[in-house]
GROMACS .gro file of C-alpha atoms in nm:
model
  343
    1UNK     CA    1  -0.277   3.406  -0.483
    2UNK     CA    2  -0.361   3.077  -0.654
    3UNK     CA    3  -0.743   3.159  -0.787
    4UNK     CA    4  -0.938   2.863  -0.680
    5UNK     CA    5  -1.235   2.741  -0.951
    6UNK     CA    6  -1.582   2.627  -0.733
    7UNK     CA    7  -1.831   2.432  -0.928
    8UNK     CA    8  -2.024   2.324  -0.659
    9UNK     CA    9  -1.967   2.439  -0.290
   10UNK     CA   10  -2.260   2.218   0.041
   11UNK     CA   11  -2.167   2.345   0.345
   12UNK     CA   12  -2.283   2.359   0.659
   13UNK     CA   13  -2.132   2.667   0.860
   14UNK     CA   14  -2.076   2.739   1.211
   15UNK     CA   15  -1.922   3.037   1.413
   16UNK     CA   16  -1.504   3.010   1.332
   17UNK     CA   17  -1.321   2.909   1.653
   18UNK     CA   18  -1.075   3.166   1.752
   19UNK     CA   19  -0.775   3.154   1.550
   20UNK     CA   20  -0.911   3.039   1.217
   21UNK     CA   21  -1.013   3.250   0.956
   22UNK     CA   22  -1.345   3.140   0.705
   23UNK     CA   23  -1.276   2.963   0.355
   24UNK     CA   24  -1.271   3.270   0.115
   25UNK     CA   25  -1.300   3.197  -0.266
   26UNK     CA   26  -1.324   3.405  -0.607
   27UNK     CA   27  -1.531   3.306  -0.880
   28UNK     CA   28  -1.352   3.248  -1.180
   29UNK     CA   29  -1.520   3.389  -1.508
   30UNK     CA   30  -1.882   3.333  -1.384
   31UNK     CA   31  -1.977   3.441  -1.778
   32UNK     CA   32  -1.791   3.096  -1.888
   33UNK     CA   33  -1.888   2.859  -1.634
   34UNK     CA   34  -2.287   2.997  -1.558
   35UNK     CA   35  -2.413   2.662  -1.880
   36UNK     CA   36  -2.645   2.455  -1.699
   37UNK     CA   37  -2.709   2.093  -1.625
   38UNK     CA   38  -2.351   1.986  -1.549
   39UNK     CA   39  -2.306   1.632  -1.433
   40UNK     CA   40  -1.963   1.568  -1.423
   41UNK     CA   41  -1.629   1.751  -1.443
   42UNK     CA   42  -1.271   1.580  -1.509
   43UNK     CA   43  -0.920   1.767  -1.466
   44UNK     CA   44  -0.664   1.705  -1.714
   45UNK     CA   45  -0.415   1.809  -1.912
   46UNK     CA   46  -0.527   1.755  -2.275
   47UNK     CA   47  -0.318   1.978  -2.445
   48UNK     CA   48   0.010   1.889  -2.251
   49UNK     CA   49   0.142   2.286  -2.165
   50UNK     CA   50   0.167   2.185  -1.789
   51UNK     CA   51  -0.169   2.324  -1.614
   52UNK     CA   52  -0.502   2.161  -1.564
   53UNK     CA   53  -0.779   2.200  -1.833
   54UNK     CA   54  -1.151   2.137  -1.713
   55UNK     CA   55  -1.374   1.910  -1.929
   56UNK     CA   56  -1.746   1.932  -1.809
   57UNK     CA   57  -2.015   1.696  -1.881
   58UNK     CA   58  -2.362   1.808  -1.982
   59UNK     CA   59  -2.666   1.603  -1.972
   60UNK     CA   60  -2.865   1.879  -2.206
   61UNK     CA   61  -2.611   2.060  -2.445
   62UNK     CA   62  -2.318   2.020  -2.603
   63UNK     CA   63  -2.062   1.876  -2.339
   64UNK     CA   64  -1.725   2.139  -2.329
   65UNK     CA   65  -1.402   2.153  -2.267
   66UNK     CA   66  -1.203   2.433  -2.123
   67UNK     CA   67  -0.833   2.512  -2.160
   68UNK     CA   68  -0.663   2.662  -1.817
   69UNK     CA   69  -0.491   2.979  -1.972
   70UNK     CA   70  -0.304   3.092  -1.612
   71UNK     CA   71  -0.295   3.410  -1.547
   72UNK     CA   72  -0.288   3.758  -1.743
   73UNK     CA   73  -0.124   3.926  -1.533
   74UNK     CA   74  -0.278   4.238  -1.738
   75UNK     CA   75  -0.487   4.351  -1.451
   76UNK     CA   76  -0.769   4.156  -1.602
   77UNK     CA   77  -0.919   3.835  -1.448
   78UNK     CA   78  -0.693   3.669  -1.237
   79UNK     CA   79  -0.722   3.344  -1.414
   80UNK     CA   80  -0.825   3.253  -1.705
   81UNK     CA   81  -0.982   2.968  -1.946
   82UNK     CA   82  -1.129   2.911  -2.261
   83UNK     CA   83  -1.398   2.704  -2.391
   84UNK     CA   84  -1.209   2.537  -2.706
   85UNK     CA   85  -1.475   2.274  -2.751
   86UNK     CA   86  -1.519   2.313  -3.135
   87UNK     CA   87  -1.163   2.305  -3.197
   88UNK     CA   88  -1.140   1.964  -2.971
   89UNK     CA   89  -1.387   1.851  -3.141
   90UNK     CA   90  -1.523   1.706  -2.813
   91UNK     CA   91  -1.846   1.861  -2.800
   92UNK     CA   92  -2.070   1.568  -2.841
   93UNK     CA   93  -2.461   1.687  -2.751
   94UNK     CA   94  -2.545   1.312  -2.612
   95UNK     CA   95  -2.721   1.338  -2.315
   96UNK     CA   96  -2.402   1.239  -2.089
   97UNK     CA   97  -2.397   1.148  -1.720
   98UNK     CA   98  -2.043   1.026  -1.658
   99UNK     CA   99  -1.700   1.025  -1.813
  100UNK     CA  100  -1.436   0.792  -1.760
  101UNK     CA  101  -1.065   0.903  -1.896
  102UNK     CA  102  -0.800   0.607  -1.988
  103UNK     CA  103  -0.528   0.542  -2.237
  104UNK     CA  104  -0.764   0.271  -2.412
  105UNK     CA  105  -0.557   0.242  -2.698
  106UNK     CA  106  -0.151   0.209  -2.506
  107UNK     CA  107  -0.028   0.533  -2.699
  108UNK     CA  108   0.055   0.730  -2.383
  109UNK     CA  109  -0.209   0.999  -2.400
  110UNK     CA  110  -0.567   1.035  -2.231
  111UNK     CA  111  -0.847   0.869  -2.426
  112UNK     CA  112  -1.252   0.930  -2.262
  113UNK     CA  113  -1.534   0.696  -2.293
  114UNK     CA  114  -1.848   0.876  -2.225
  115UNK     CA  115  -2.149   0.763  -2.072
  116UNK     CA  116  -2.494   0.862  -2.216
  117UNK     CA  117  -2.832   0.853  -2.225
  118UNK     CA  118  -2.793   0.772  -2.576
  119UNK     CA  119  -2.540   0.611  -2.756
  120UNK     CA  120  -2.209   0.587  -2.608
  121UNK     CA  121  -1.866   0.696  -2.764
  122UNK     CA  122  -1.555   0.664  -2.687
  123UNK     CA  123  -1.287   0.935  -2.768
  124UNK     CA  124  -0.917   0.882  -2.880
  125UNK     CA  125  -0.678   1.145  -2.846
  126UNK     CA  126  -0.525   1.214  -3.116
  127UNK     CA  127  -0.216   1.416  -2.924
  128UNK     CA  128  -0.261   1.723  -3.084
  129UNK     CA  129  -0.554   1.864  -2.910
  130UNK     CA  130  -0.847   1.736  -3.061
  131UNK     CA  131  -1.032   1.416  -3.058
  132UNK     CA  132  -1.158   1.151  -3.301
  133UNK     CA  133  -1.494   0.911  -3.221
  134UNK     CA  134  -1.363   0.553  -3.238
  135UNK     CA  135  -1.680   0.398  -3.096
  136UNK     CA  136  -1.750   0.055  -3.213
  137UNK     CA  137  -2.151   0.083  -3.318
  138UNK     CA  138  -2.179  -0.308  -3.235
  139UNK     CA  139  -2.051  -0.265  -2.875
  140UNK     CA  140  -1.944   0.018  -2.715
  141UNK     CA  141  -2.194   0.293  -2.918
  142UNK     CA  142  -2.521   0.083  -2.815
  143UNK     CA  143  -2.799   0.282  -2.660
  144UNK     CA  144  -2.727   0.140  -2.277
  145UNK     CA  145  -2.877   0.452  -2.122
  146UNK     CA  146  -2.573   0.460  -1.946
  147UNK     CA  147  -2.521   0.676  -1.644
  148UNK     CA  148  -2.121   0.587  -1.516
  149UNK     CA  149  -1.801   0.393  -1.653
  150UNK     CA  150  -1.526   0.275  -1.525
  151UNK     CA  151  -1.175   0.179  -1.664
  152UNK     CA  152  -0.955  -0.133  -1.494
  153UNK     CA  153  -0.736  -0.444  -1.635
  154UNK     CA  154  -1.007  -0.726  -1.479
  155UNK     CA  155  -0.791  -1.019  -1.560
  156UNK     CA  156  -0.437  -0.887  -1.564
  157UNK     CA  157  -0.331  -0.925  -1.926
  158UNK     CA  158  -0.270  -0.546  -1.978
  159UNK     CA  159  -0.568  -0.461  -2.202
  160UNK     CA  160  -0.777  -0.221  -2.041
  161UNK     CA  161  -1.133  -0.334  -1.934
  162UNK     CA  162  -1.458  -0.128  -1.945
  163UNK     CA  163  -1.768  -0.138  -1.724
  164UNK     CA  164  -2.058   0.056  -1.781
  165UNK     CA  165  -2.359   0.023  -1.550
  166UNK     CA  166  -2.727   0.167  -1.704
  167UNK     CA  167  -3.064   0.273  -1.506
  168UNK     CA  168  -3.420   0.304  -1.637
  169UNK     CA  169  -3.666   0.484  -1.417
  170UNK     CA  170  -3.891   0.240  -1.296
  171UNK     CA  171  -3.707  -0.041  -1.357
  172UNK     CA  172  -3.602  -0.312  -1.159
  173UNK     CA  173  -3.361  -0.501  -1.334
  174UNK     CA  174  -3.141  -0.325  -1.608
  175UNK     CA  175  -2.807  -0.467  -1.726
  176UNK     CA  176  -2.534  -0.310  -1.715
  177UNK     CA  177  -2.224  -0.400  -1.897
  178UNK     CA  178  -1.835  -0.560  -1.855
  179UNK     CA  179  -1.640  -0.497  -2.200
  180UNK     CA  180  -1.320  -0.711  -2.184
  181UNK     CA  181  -1.046  -0.588  -2.415
  182UNK     CA  182  -0.925  -0.801  -2.716
  183UNK     CA  183  -0.650  -0.558  -2.804
  184UNK     CA  184  -0.710  -0.305  -3.154
  185UNK     CA  185  -0.980  -0.125  -3.018
  186UNK     CA  186  -1.203  -0.487  -2.979
  187UNK     CA  187  -1.465  -0.526  -2.642
  188UNK     CA  188  -1.679  -0.822  -2.602
  189UNK     CA  189  -1.977  -0.813  -2.288
  190UNK     CA  190  -1.883  -1.088  -2.079
  191UNK     CA  191  -2.075  -1.006  -1.750
  192UNK     CA  192  -2.100  -1.220  -1.532
  193UNK     CA  193  -2.410  -1.362  -1.410
  194UNK     CA  194  -2.334  -1.268  -1.039
  195UNK     CA  195  -2.344  -0.906  -1.106
  196UNK     CA  196  -2.663  -0.950  -1.321
  197UNK     CA  197  -2.872  -0.862  -0.949
  198UNK     CA  198  -2.849  -0.543  -0.831
  199UNK     CA  199  -3.099  -0.388  -1.030
  200UNK     CA  200  -3.029  -0.011  -1.204
  201UNK     CA  201  -2.710   0.109  -1.117
  202UNK     CA  202  -2.576   0.503  -1.062
  203UNK     CA  203  -2.251   0.479  -0.918
  204UNK     CA  204  -1.963   0.256  -0.991
  205UNK     CA  205  -1.592   0.238  -0.848
  206UNK     CA  206  -1.243  -0.006  -0.870
  207UNK     CA  207  -1.053  -0.060  -0.594
  208UNK     CA  208  -0.842  -0.393  -0.445
  209UNK     CA  209  -1.031  -0.345  -0.106
  210UNK     CA  210  -0.879  -0.664  -0.018
  211UNK     CA  211  -0.533  -0.630  -0.069
  212UNK     CA  212  -0.466  -0.937  -0.325
  213UNK     CA  213  -0.364  -0.708  -0.659
  214UNK     CA  214  -0.662  -0.725  -0.828
  215UNK     CA  215  -0.925  -0.488  -0.840
  216UNK     CA  216  -1.279  -0.523  -0.665
  217UNK     CA  217  -1.566  -0.370  -0.800
  218UNK     CA  218  -1.893  -0.144  -0.603
  219UNK     CA  219  -2.163  -0.076  -0.782
  220UNK     CA  220  -2.428   0.158  -0.563
  221UNK     CA  221  -2.799   0.157  -0.758
  222UNK     CA  222  -3.089   0.405  -0.670
  223UNK     CA  223  -3.431   0.179  -0.718
  224UNK     CA  224  -3.675   0.326  -0.515
  225UNK     CA  225  -3.770  -0.012  -0.330
  226UNK     CA  226  -3.526  -0.247  -0.391
  227UNK     CA  227  -3.220  -0.049  -0.441
  228UNK     CA  228  -2.882  -0.155  -0.285
  229UNK     CA  229  -2.534  -0.096  -0.259
  230UNK     CA  230  -2.330  -0.438  -0.409
  231UNK     CA  231  -1.957  -0.505  -0.301
  232UNK     CA  232  -1.812  -0.752  -0.573
  233UNK     CA  233  -1.466  -0.973  -0.468
  234UNK     CA  234  -1.292  -1.053  -0.782
  235UNK     CA  235  -1.225  -1.414  -0.751
  236UNK     CA  236  -0.868  -1.348  -1.034
  237UNK     CA  237  -0.646  -1.714  -0.894
  238UNK     CA  238  -0.379  -1.585  -0.654
  239UNK     CA  239  -0.092  -1.583  -0.908
  240UNK     CA  240  -0.250  -1.334  -1.184
  241UNK     CA  241  -0.368  -1.100  -0.921
  242UNK     CA  242  -0.030  -1.131  -0.796
  243UNK     CA  243   0.104  -0.912  -1.120
  244UNK     CA  244   0.003  -0.574  -1.043
  245UNK     CA  245   0.161  -0.253  -0.914
  246UNK     CA  246  -0.048   0.036  -0.762
  247UNK     CA  247   0.082   0.347  -0.756
  248UNK     CA  248   0.019   0.692  -0.588
  249UNK     CA  249   0.138   1.002  -0.680
  250UNK     CA  250   0.201   1.249  -0.342
  251UNK     CA  251   0.275   1.598  -0.347
  252UNK     CA  252   0.538   1.811  -0.135
  253UNK     CA  253   0.324   1.793   0.172
  254UNK     CA  254   0.233   1.450   0.136
  255UNK     CA  255  -0.106   1.474   0.023
  256UNK     CA  256  -0.217   1.112  -0.162
  257UNK     CA  257  -0.412   1.306  -0.448
  258UNK     CA  258  -0.276   1.522  -0.701
  259UNK     CA  259  -0.530   1.599  -0.942
  260UNK     CA  260  -0.457   1.541  -1.335
  261UNK     CA  261  -0.090   1.385  -1.263
  262UNK     CA  262  -0.001   1.118  -1.504
  263UNK     CA  263   0.131   0.713  -1.411
  264UNK     CA  264   0.290   0.508  -1.715
  265UNK     CA  265   0.450   0.207  -1.605
  266UNK     CA  266   0.696   0.108  -1.885
  267UNK     CA  267   0.855  -0.255  -1.915
  268UNK     CA  268   1.213  -0.240  -1.777
  269UNK     CA  269   1.349  -0.534  -2.035
  270UNK     CA  270   1.225  -0.429  -2.389
  271UNK     CA  271   1.063  -0.058  -2.283
  272UNK     CA  272   0.756  -0.118  -2.436
  273UNK     CA  273   0.480   0.138  -2.285
  274UNK     CA  274   0.233  -0.128  -2.083
  275UNK     CA  275  -0.056   0.137  -2.016
  276UNK     CA  276  -0.158   0.526  -1.891
  277UNK     CA  277  -0.329   0.603  -1.629
  278UNK     CA  278  -0.484   0.976  -1.495
  279UNK     CA  279  -0.475   1.064  -1.113
  280UNK     CA  280  -0.822   1.155  -1.104
  281UNK     CA  281  -1.083   1.270  -0.878
  282UNK     CA  282  -1.419   1.295  -1.072
  283UNK     CA  283  -1.557   1.144  -1.317
  284UNK     CA  284  -1.833   0.951  -1.236
  285UNK     CA  285  -2.217   1.057  -1.171
  286UNK     CA  286  -2.240   1.282  -0.821
  287UNK     CA  287  -1.893   1.052  -0.693
  288UNK     CA  288  -1.549   1.118  -0.672
  289UNK     CA  289  -1.282   0.959  -0.558
  290UNK     CA  290  -0.880   0.918  -0.448
  291UNK     CA  291  -0.817   0.532  -0.598
  292UNK     CA  292  -0.400   0.440  -0.662
  293UNK     CA  293  -0.356   0.412  -1.024
  294UNK     CA  294  -0.393   0.014  -1.069
  295UNK     CA  295  -0.148  -0.167  -1.352
  296UNK     CA  296  -0.206  -0.557  -1.407
  297UNK     CA  297   0.081  -0.675  -1.556
  298UNK     CA  298   0.080  -0.933  -1.867
  299UNK     CA  299   0.265  -1.296  -1.797
  300UNK     CA  300   0.635  -1.233  -1.877
  301UNK     CA  301   0.687  -0.863  -1.698
  302UNK     CA  302   0.928  -0.889  -1.471
  303UNK     CA  303   1.079  -0.519  -1.370
  304UNK     CA  304   0.899  -0.160  -1.445
  305UNK     CA  305   1.028   0.205  -1.473
  306UNK     CA  306   0.744   0.408  -1.332
  307UNK     CA  307   0.637   0.744  -1.466
  308UNK     CA  308   0.471   0.989  -1.279
  309UNK     CA  309   0.412   1.315  -1.454
  310UNK     CA  310   0.314   1.608  -1.221
  311UNK     CA  311   0.119   1.939  -1.372
  312UNK     CA  312   0.120   2.243  -1.188
  313UNK     CA  313   0.269   2.600  -1.287
  314UNK     CA  314   0.275   2.543  -1.650
  315UNK     CA  315   0.530   2.266  -1.608
  316UNK     CA  316   0.510   1.927  -1.660
  317UNK     CA  317   0.803   1.789  -1.433
  318UNK     CA  318   0.843   1.390  -1.453
  319UNK     CA  319   0.964   1.168  -1.195
  320UNK     CA  320   1.126   0.830  -1.242
  321UNK     CA  321   1.161   0.448  -1.060
  322UNK     CA  322   1.339   0.212  -1.273
  323UNK     CA  323   1.362  -0.096  -1.206
  324UNK     CA  324   1.084  -0.192  -1.005
  325UNK     CA  325   0.994  -0.551  -0.888
  326UNK     CA  326   0.607  -0.539  -0.814
  327UNK     CA  327   0.631  -0.838  -0.594
  328UNK     CA  328   0.790  -0.629  -0.346
  329UNK     CA  329   0.476  -0.388  -0.299
  330UNK     CA  330   0.216  -0.701  -0.246
  331UNK     CA  331  -0.059  -0.553   0.001
  332UNK     CA  332   0.031  -0.205   0.002
  333UNK     CA  333   0.110   0.113  -0.319
  334UNK     CA  334   0.460   0.266  -0.395
  335UNK     CA  335   0.412   0.594  -0.286
  336UNK     CA  336   0.605   0.819  -0.557
  337UNK     CA  337   0.661   1.198  -0.436
  338UNK     CA  338   0.680   1.534  -0.640
  339UNK     CA  339   1.042   1.621  -0.477
  340UNK     CA  340   1.196   1.309  -0.605
  341UNK     CA  341   1.470   1.370  -0.840
  342UNK     CA  342   1.337   1.510  -1.217
  343UNK     CA  343   1.445   1.373  -1.532
   0.00000   0.00000   0.00000
């Protein structure tokens, strides 16, 4: 029986209908997961061994990385995790609120930005199970009293940009930040004036809600008197907005969310890696999402190869779609099912 890790559950339960059995859950290693103060959780195969590991962001103590060691089969716990925070080097003690995984340096593995009540931090994935702090103290590493962050290619130049939201209790106008990537790990704040109006922010999410190809932005804030939920439409010109591709990874049953799946895009002509995305179901402040993997494409890229790696049962299985023409998927998503031919 597959064990399920339940971190938080709020449910209103009624008497089950005839013919239906009530849901059942089994707690996994309560002694390991009893640490209070958790803010957000992320599933990711950080060590590339074919199962989903768990990163937990904590407010009042160091963050934790739990390695998934699978079923023991020796009469012990049905499923085991090991705390590898010390080995990974990612146990930062700052008061973390939100996290965002993304391949910011386009080297093929997923890095993590941590939004904190203190200087934020960008951890580079070294590809060997460890992480290195590469935060620029002048831009990303300032104390913004941050709550959430989300990556996305705003201008479709092929480089990942970053929105970081901030909150201070009792202050109606706290500036958020839009860090545009200049390449080489360099960023500059380019928040437009229109995004200064909404007050202190908590939730933030990208989505192409109007189907024109670029990423639009939803920001929620909770100022006690003027708190609102703002939706901003990206006004990128039509030609640039069309240079994009959105990919959905589905499993054999057709579910559109495969947590921990990784999507890579390569230029068919040159073989250059254009980016890596994580199919993530969490990471923000008290929020979840099931958005497709969005790729902005720099000028000159015509056809692309799509590689989707599914993580399950101790295996990493990659599905490849070669020679995809992004123009064929304007206004819709490219769906890649797990049962396609593996390579």
